XYZ file of C-alpha atoms in Angstrom:
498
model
C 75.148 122.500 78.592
C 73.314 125.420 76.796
C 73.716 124.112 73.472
C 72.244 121.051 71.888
C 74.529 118.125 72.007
C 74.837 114.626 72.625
C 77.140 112.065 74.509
C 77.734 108.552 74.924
C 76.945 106.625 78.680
C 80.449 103.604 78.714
C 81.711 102.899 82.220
C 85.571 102.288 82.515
C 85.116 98.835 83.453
C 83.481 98.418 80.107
C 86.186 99.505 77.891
C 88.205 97.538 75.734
C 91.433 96.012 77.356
C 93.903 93.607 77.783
C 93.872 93.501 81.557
C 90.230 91.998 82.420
C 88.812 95.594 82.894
C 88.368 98.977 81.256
C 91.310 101.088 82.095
C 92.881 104.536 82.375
C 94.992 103.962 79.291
C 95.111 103.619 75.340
C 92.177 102.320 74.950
C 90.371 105.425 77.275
C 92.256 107.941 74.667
C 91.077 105.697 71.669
C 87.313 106.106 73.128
C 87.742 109.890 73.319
C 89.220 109.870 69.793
C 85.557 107.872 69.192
C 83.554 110.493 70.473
C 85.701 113.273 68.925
C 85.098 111.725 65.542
C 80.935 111.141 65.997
C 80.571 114.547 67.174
C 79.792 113.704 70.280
C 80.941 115.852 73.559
C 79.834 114.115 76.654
C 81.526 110.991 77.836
C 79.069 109.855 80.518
C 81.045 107.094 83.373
C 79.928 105.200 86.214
C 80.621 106.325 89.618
C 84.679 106.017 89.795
C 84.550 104.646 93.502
C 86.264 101.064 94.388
C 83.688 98.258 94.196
C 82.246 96.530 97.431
C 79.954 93.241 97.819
C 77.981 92.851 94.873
C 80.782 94.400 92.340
C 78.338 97.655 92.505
C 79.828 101.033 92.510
C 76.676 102.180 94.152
C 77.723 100.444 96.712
C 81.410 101.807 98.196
C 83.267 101.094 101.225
C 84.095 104.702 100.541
C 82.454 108.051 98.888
C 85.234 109.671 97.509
C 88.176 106.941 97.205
C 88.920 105.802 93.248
C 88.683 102.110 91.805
C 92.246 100.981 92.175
C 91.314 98.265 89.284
C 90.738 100.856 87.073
C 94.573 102.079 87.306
C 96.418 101.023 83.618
C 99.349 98.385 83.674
C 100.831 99.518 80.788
C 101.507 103.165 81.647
C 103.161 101.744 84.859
C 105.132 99.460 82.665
C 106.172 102.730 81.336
C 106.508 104.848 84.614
C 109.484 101.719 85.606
C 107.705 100.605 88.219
C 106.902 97.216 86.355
C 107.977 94.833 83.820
C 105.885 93.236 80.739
C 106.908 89.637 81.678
C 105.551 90.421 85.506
C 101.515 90.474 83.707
C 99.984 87.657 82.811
C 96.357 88.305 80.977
C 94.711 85.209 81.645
C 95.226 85.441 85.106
C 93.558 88.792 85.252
C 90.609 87.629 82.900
C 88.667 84.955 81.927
C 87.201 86.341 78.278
C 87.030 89.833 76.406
C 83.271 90.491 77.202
C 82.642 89.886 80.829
C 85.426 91.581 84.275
C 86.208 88.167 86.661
C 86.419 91.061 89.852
C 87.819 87.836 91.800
C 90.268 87.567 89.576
C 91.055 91.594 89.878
C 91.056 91.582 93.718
C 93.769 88.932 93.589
C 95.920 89.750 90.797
C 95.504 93.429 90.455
C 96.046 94.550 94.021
C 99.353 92.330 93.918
C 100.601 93.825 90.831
C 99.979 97.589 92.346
C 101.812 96.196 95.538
C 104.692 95.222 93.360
C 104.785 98.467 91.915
C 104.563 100.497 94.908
C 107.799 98.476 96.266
C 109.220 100.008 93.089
C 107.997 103.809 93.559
C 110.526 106.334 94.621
C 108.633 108.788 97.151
C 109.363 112.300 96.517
C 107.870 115.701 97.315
C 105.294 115.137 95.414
C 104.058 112.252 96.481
C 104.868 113.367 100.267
C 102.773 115.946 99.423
C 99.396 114.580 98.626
C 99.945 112.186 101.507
C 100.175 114.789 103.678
C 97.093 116.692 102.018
C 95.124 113.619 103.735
C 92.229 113.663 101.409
C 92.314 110.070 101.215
C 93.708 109.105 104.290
C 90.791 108.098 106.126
C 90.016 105.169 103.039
C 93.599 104.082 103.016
C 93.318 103.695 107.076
C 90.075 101.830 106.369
C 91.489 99.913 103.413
C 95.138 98.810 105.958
C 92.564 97.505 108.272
C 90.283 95.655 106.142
C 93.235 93.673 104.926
C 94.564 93.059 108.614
C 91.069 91.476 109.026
C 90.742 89.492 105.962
C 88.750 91.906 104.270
C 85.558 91.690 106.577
C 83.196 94.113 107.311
C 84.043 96.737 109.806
C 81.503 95.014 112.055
C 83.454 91.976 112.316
C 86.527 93.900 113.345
C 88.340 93.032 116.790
C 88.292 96.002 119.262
C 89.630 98.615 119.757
C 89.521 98.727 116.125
C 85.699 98.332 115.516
C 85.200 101.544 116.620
C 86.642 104.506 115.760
C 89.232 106.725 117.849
C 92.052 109.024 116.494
C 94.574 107.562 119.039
C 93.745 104.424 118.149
C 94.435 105.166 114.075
C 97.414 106.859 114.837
C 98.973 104.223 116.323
C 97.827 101.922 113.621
C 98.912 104.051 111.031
C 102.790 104.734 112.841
C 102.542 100.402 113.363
C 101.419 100.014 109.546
C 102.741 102.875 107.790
C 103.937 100.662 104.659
C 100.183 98.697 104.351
C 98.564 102.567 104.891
C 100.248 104.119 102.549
C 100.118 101.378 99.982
C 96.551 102.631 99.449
C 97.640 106.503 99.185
C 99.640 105.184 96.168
C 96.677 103.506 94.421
C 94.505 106.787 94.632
C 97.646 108.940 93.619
C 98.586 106.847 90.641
C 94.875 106.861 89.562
C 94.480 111.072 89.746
C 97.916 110.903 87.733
C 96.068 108.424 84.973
C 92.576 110.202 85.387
C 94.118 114.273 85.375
C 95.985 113.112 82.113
C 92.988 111.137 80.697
C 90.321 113.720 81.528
C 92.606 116.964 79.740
C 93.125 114.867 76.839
C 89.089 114.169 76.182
C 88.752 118.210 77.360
C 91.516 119.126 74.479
C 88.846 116.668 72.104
C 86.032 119.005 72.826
C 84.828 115.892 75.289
C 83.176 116.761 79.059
C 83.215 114.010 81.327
C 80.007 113.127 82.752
C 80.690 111.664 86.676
C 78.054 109.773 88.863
C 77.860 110.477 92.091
C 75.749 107.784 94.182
C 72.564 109.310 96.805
C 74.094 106.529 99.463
C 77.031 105.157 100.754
C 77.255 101.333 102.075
C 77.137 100.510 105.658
C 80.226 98.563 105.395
C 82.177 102.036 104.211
C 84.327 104.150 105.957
C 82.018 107.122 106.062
C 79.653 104.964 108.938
C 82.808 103.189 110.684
C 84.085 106.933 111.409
C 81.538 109.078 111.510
C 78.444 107.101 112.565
C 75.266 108.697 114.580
C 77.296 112.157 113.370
C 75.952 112.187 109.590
C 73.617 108.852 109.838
C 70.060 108.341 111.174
C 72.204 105.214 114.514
C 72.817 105.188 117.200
C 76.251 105.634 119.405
C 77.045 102.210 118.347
C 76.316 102.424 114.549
C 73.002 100.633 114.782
C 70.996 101.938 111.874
C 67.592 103.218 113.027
C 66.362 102.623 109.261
C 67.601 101.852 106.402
C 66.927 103.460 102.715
C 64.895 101.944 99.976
C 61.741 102.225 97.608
C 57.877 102.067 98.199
C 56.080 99.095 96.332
C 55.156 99.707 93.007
C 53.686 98.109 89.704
C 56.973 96.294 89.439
C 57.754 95.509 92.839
C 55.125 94.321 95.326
C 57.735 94.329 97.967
C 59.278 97.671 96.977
C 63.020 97.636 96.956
C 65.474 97.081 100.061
C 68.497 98.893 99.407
C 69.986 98.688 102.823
C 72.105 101.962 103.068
C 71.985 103.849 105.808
C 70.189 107.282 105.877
C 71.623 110.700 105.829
C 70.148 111.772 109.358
C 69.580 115.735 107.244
C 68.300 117.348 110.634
C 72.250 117.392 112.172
C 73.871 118.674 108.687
C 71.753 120.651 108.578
C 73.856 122.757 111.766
C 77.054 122.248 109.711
C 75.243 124.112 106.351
C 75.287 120.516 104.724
C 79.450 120.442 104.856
C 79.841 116.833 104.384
C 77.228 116.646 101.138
C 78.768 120.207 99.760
C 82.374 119.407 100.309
C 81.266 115.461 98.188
C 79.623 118.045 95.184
C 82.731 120.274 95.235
C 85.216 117.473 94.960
C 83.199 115.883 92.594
C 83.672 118.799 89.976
C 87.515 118.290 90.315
C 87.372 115.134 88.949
C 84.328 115.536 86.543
C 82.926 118.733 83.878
C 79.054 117.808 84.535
C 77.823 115.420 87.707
C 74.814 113.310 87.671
C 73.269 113.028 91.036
C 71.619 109.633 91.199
C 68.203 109.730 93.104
C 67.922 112.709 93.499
C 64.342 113.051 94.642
C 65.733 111.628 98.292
C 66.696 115.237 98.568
C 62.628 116.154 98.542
C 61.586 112.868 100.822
C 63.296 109.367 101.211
C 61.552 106.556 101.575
C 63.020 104.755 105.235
C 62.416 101.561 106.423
C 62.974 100.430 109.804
C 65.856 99.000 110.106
C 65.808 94.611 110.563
C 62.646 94.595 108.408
C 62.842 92.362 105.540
C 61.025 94.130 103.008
C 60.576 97.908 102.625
C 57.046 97.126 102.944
C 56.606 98.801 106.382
C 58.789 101.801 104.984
C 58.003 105.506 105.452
C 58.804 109.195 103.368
C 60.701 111.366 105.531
C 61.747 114.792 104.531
C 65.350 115.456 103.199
C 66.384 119.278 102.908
C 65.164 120.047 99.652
C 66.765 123.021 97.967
C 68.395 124.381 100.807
C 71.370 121.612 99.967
C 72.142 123.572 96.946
C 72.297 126.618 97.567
C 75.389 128.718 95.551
C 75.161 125.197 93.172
C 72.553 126.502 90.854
C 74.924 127.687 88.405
C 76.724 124.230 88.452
C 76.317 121.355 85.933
C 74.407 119.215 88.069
C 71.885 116.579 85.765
C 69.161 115.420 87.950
C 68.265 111.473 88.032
C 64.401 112.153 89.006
C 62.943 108.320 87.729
C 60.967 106.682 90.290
C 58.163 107.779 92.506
C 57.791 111.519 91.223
C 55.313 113.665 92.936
C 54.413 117.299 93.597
C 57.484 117.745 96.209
C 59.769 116.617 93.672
C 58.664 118.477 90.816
C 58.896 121.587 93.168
C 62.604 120.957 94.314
C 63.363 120.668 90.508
C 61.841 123.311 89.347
C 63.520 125.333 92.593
C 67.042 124.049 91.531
C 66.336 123.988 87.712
C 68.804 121.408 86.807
C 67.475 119.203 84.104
C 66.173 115.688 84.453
C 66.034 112.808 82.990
C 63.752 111.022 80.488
C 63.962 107.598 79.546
C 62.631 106.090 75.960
C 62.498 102.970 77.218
C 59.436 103.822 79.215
C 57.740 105.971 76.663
C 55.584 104.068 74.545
C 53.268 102.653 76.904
C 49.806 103.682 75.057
C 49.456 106.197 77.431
C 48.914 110.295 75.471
C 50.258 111.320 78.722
C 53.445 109.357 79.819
C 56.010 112.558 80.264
C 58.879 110.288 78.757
C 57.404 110.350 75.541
C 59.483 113.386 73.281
C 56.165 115.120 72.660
C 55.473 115.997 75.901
C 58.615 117.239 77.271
C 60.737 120.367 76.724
C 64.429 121.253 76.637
C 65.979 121.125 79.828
C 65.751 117.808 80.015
C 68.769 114.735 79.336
C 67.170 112.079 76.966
C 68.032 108.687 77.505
C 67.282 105.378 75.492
C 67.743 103.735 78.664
C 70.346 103.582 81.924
C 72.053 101.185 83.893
C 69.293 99.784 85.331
C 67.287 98.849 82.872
C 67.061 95.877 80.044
C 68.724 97.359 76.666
C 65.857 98.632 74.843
C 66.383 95.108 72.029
C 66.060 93.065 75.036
C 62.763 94.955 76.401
C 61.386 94.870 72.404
C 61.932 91.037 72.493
C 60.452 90.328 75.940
C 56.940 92.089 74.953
C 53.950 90.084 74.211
C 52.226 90.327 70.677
C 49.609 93.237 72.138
C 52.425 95.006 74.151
C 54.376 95.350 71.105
C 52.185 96.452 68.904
C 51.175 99.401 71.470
C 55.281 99.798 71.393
C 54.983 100.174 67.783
C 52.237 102.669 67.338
C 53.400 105.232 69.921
C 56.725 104.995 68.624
C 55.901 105.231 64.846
C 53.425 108.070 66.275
C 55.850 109.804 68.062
C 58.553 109.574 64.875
C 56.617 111.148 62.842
C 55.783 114.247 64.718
C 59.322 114.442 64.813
C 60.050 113.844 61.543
C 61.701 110.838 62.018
C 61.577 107.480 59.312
C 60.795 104.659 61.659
C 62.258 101.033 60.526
C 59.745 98.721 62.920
C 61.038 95.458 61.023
C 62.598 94.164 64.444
C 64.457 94.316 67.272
C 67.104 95.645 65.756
C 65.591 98.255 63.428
C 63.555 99.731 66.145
C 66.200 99.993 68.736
C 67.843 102.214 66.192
C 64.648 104.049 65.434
C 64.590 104.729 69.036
C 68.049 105.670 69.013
C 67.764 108.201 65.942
C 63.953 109.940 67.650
C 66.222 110.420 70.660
C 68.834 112.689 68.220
C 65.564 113.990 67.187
C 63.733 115.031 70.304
C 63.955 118.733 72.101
C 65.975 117.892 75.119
C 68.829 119.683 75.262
C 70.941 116.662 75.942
C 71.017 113.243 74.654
C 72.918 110.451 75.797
C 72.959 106.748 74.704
C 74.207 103.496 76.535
C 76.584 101.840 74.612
C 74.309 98.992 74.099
C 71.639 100.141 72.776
C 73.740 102.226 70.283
C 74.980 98.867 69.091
C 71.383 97.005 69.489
C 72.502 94.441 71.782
C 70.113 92.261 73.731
C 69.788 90.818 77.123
C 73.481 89.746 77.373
C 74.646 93.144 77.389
C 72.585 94.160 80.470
C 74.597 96.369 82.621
C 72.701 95.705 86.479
C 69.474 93.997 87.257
C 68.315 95.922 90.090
C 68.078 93.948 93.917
C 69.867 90.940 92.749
C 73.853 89.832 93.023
C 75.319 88.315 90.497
C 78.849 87.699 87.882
C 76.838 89.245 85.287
C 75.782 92.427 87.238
C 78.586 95.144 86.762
C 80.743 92.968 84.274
C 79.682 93.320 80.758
C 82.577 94.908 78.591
C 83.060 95.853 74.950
C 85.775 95.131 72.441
C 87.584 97.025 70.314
C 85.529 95.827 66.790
C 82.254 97.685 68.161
C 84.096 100.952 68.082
C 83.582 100.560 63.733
C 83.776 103.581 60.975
C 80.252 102.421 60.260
C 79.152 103.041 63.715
C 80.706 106.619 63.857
C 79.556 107.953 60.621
C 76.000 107.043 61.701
C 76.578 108.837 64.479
C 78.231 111.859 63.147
C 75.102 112.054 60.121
C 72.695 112.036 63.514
C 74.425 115.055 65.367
C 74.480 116.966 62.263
C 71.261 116.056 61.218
C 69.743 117.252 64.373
C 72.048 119.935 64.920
C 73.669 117.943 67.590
C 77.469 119.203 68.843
């Protein structure tokens, strides 16, 4: 990423479709043609992993498996395997904008089972089986579903805790349910290989996610437990991860994930974290590392508290991680509690960070999201995941608050030579959008929503909370106009933008 450019942030779930999620097929090519045609060359995605409690791909019962939901009916329609009058839409989804995941986990995963009856096994197949990459999740996956699809925790002995014997057996007792879940991560690479060389042959990288945690209730703590985690023999967490209290949150924020214990891999050269990076860039052209200041100090909390109140920083390994990665498109997520330390481990790494307009115009000469006071090596955002669309945060200030909004940002457009339109919402998320194009970081990428100035009802996560609308929101085909991508194009050749 030495050259200016610019990309656009769309999960898969979000993507057009007829199946009650975003999916590996036309409508993933039709995106790509999207991009091709704005001049964009960065599709940024959400982490790829299968969804857990909560709908959140932050939170995984595995680190490496692929969302089975995301696999496309039609192209297995095409592949034989099975028949148009077998799919019926509205029992996949309720409406075109939001995902029903209930509705997925029933209908979806029956679907795939009916095509995997259908799938003729061959060398190929036998092959990547044999490879084992994902056999631990499909093992994991066999047994959840033997359970009812409870947490590991709840499991009856001797299957609560891990032994090989024991999984062998279970695997030579259940080969059909085992390698029922092979199939889903097989036919996914198939969709994603042929997807992801496509948007390459468009002049489009792929932008991955790869999450700082994995969930308790994943298959990384059920096998490996006290051996990469900060618990005991039995996989009792001694603490759990989260953030300090801050302006926002008196509490600070509980994640509940338990924490990389960094002092035992450490002795293996940090296998299990380098082995996660490498097989990330087989699936992705760039990776975004999300929190990546837990790599300078995490913030721990003992485990059973209720608030991360009574939480601690401990040290996490700091460059040492990445060594022989510097050359490697890595884009750091350093938002949060930034101090010396983690200026230091990015400046040691040099991968760029990220800035977030969002939080810019504040009043403050000094905020370091605001375009004057950063340089190139950075990735400007409008805003990510986590936060309100930028129309949404515009509506919900007060009459000061927004006119301190407007003057920075009317300030900061024209030292970049940008014409601000402050008439609303509306106009000044796209002013925001355009100073981005504008700005000196190298890289700019922009959430879907705020490209299309949508408001609260397009908010992708509100952080700490559960709920249908976390995770959900998708987009239909009409947003994807000619209007929309000649802006777009004008803005990356205005600002000399590939």
């Amino acid at each position: 990423m030495k050259v200016r450019n610019f990309g656009l942030l769309m999960p898969v779930s979000s993507l057009p479709s007829g199946e009650g999620i975003g999916t590996l097929g036309k409508e993933a090519y039709a995106f790509v043609d999207f991009l091709h045609g704005s001049g964009a060359s960065i599709w940024q995605v959400l982490p790829l992993n299968p969804t857990n409690y909560g709908d959140s791909p932050y939170q995984s019962c595995s680190s490496d498996a692929l969302n089975y939901y995301f696999i496309d009916l039609d192209m297995l329609i095409a592949d034989g395997l099975l028949k148009r009058e077998e799919i019926y839409i509205e029992k996949l989804a309720d409406c075109e904008s939001r995902v029903n995941y209930g509705k997925q986990f029933i209908e979806k995963i029956a679907l795939l089972k009916t095509a995997f009856s259908r799938f003729k096994r061959g060398k190929e197949f036998n092959s990547f089986v044999k490879e084992g990459k994902y056999g631990d999740f499909a093992v994991f996956m066999a047994l959840k579903t033997k359970f009812g699809h409870v947490a590991w925790t709840q499991w009856e002995e001797p299957y609560r805790t891990y032994n090989a014997e024991t999984v062998e057996k279970f695997v030579k007792d259940n080969m059909e349910d085992v390698l029922f879940w092979q199939f889903t991560q097989y036919i996914f690479l198939r969709q994603w290989n042929k997807l992801k060389a496509y948007s390459n042959s468009r002049g489009v990288k792929i932008m991955g996610d790869i999450p700082l945690y994995v969930a308790y209730d994943s298959v990384e703590v059920w096998k490996y437990g006290d051996k990469l985690f900060k618990m005991d023999a039995r996989r009792v967490p001694e603490g759990v991860a989260g953030c300090p209290p801050d302006g926002f949150t008196e509490d600070g924020q509980l994640w509940g994930n338990p924490v990389y214990d960094f002092e035992k891999m450490r002795e293996s050269g940090y296998e299990w974290w380098r082995n996660r990076i490498a097989y990330c860039f087989g699936l992705y052209d760039i990776l975004r590392i999300d929190h990546f200041r837990g790599f300078d100090r995490f913030w721990e909390v003992p485990a059973g508290d209720k608030t991360a109140r009574g939480g601690s920083w401990k040290d996490g390994p700091k460059e040492e991680l990445f060594e022989g990665m510097l050359h490697l498109d890595i884009v750091a997520e350093d938002l949060g509690v930034i101090d010396d330390g983690v200026k230091r481990l990015m400046k040691n790494v040099g991968f760029p960070g990220m800035k977030i307009l969002e939080f810019a115009f504040d009043g403050s000469k000094d905020n370091e999201h605001k375009p004057s006071n950063y340089t190139e090596n950075f990735v400007c955002y409008t805003g990510t995941h986590d936060n309100m669309p930028i129309r949404q945060y515009v509506d919900d200030l007060d009459d000061s608050a927004l006119e301190v909004y407007k003057k920075d940002l009317l300030e900061e457009c024209e030292l970049a030579g940008v014409t601000a339109d402050l008439t609303d919402s509306v106009s000044i998320c796209k002013t925001v959008v355009e100073l981005a194009f504008a700005s000196a970081a190298r890289t700019v990428i922009i959430p879907l929503w705020d490209l299309l100035a949508l408001g609260g009802e397009a908010r992708m996560n509100l952080p700490s909370t559960v709920s249908e609308k976390n995770w959900s929101r998708r987009f239909v085909k009409s947003d994807f106009s000619n209007d929309l991508q000649s802006w777009l194009k004008k803005l990356s050749l205005i600002n000399n933008r590939a």
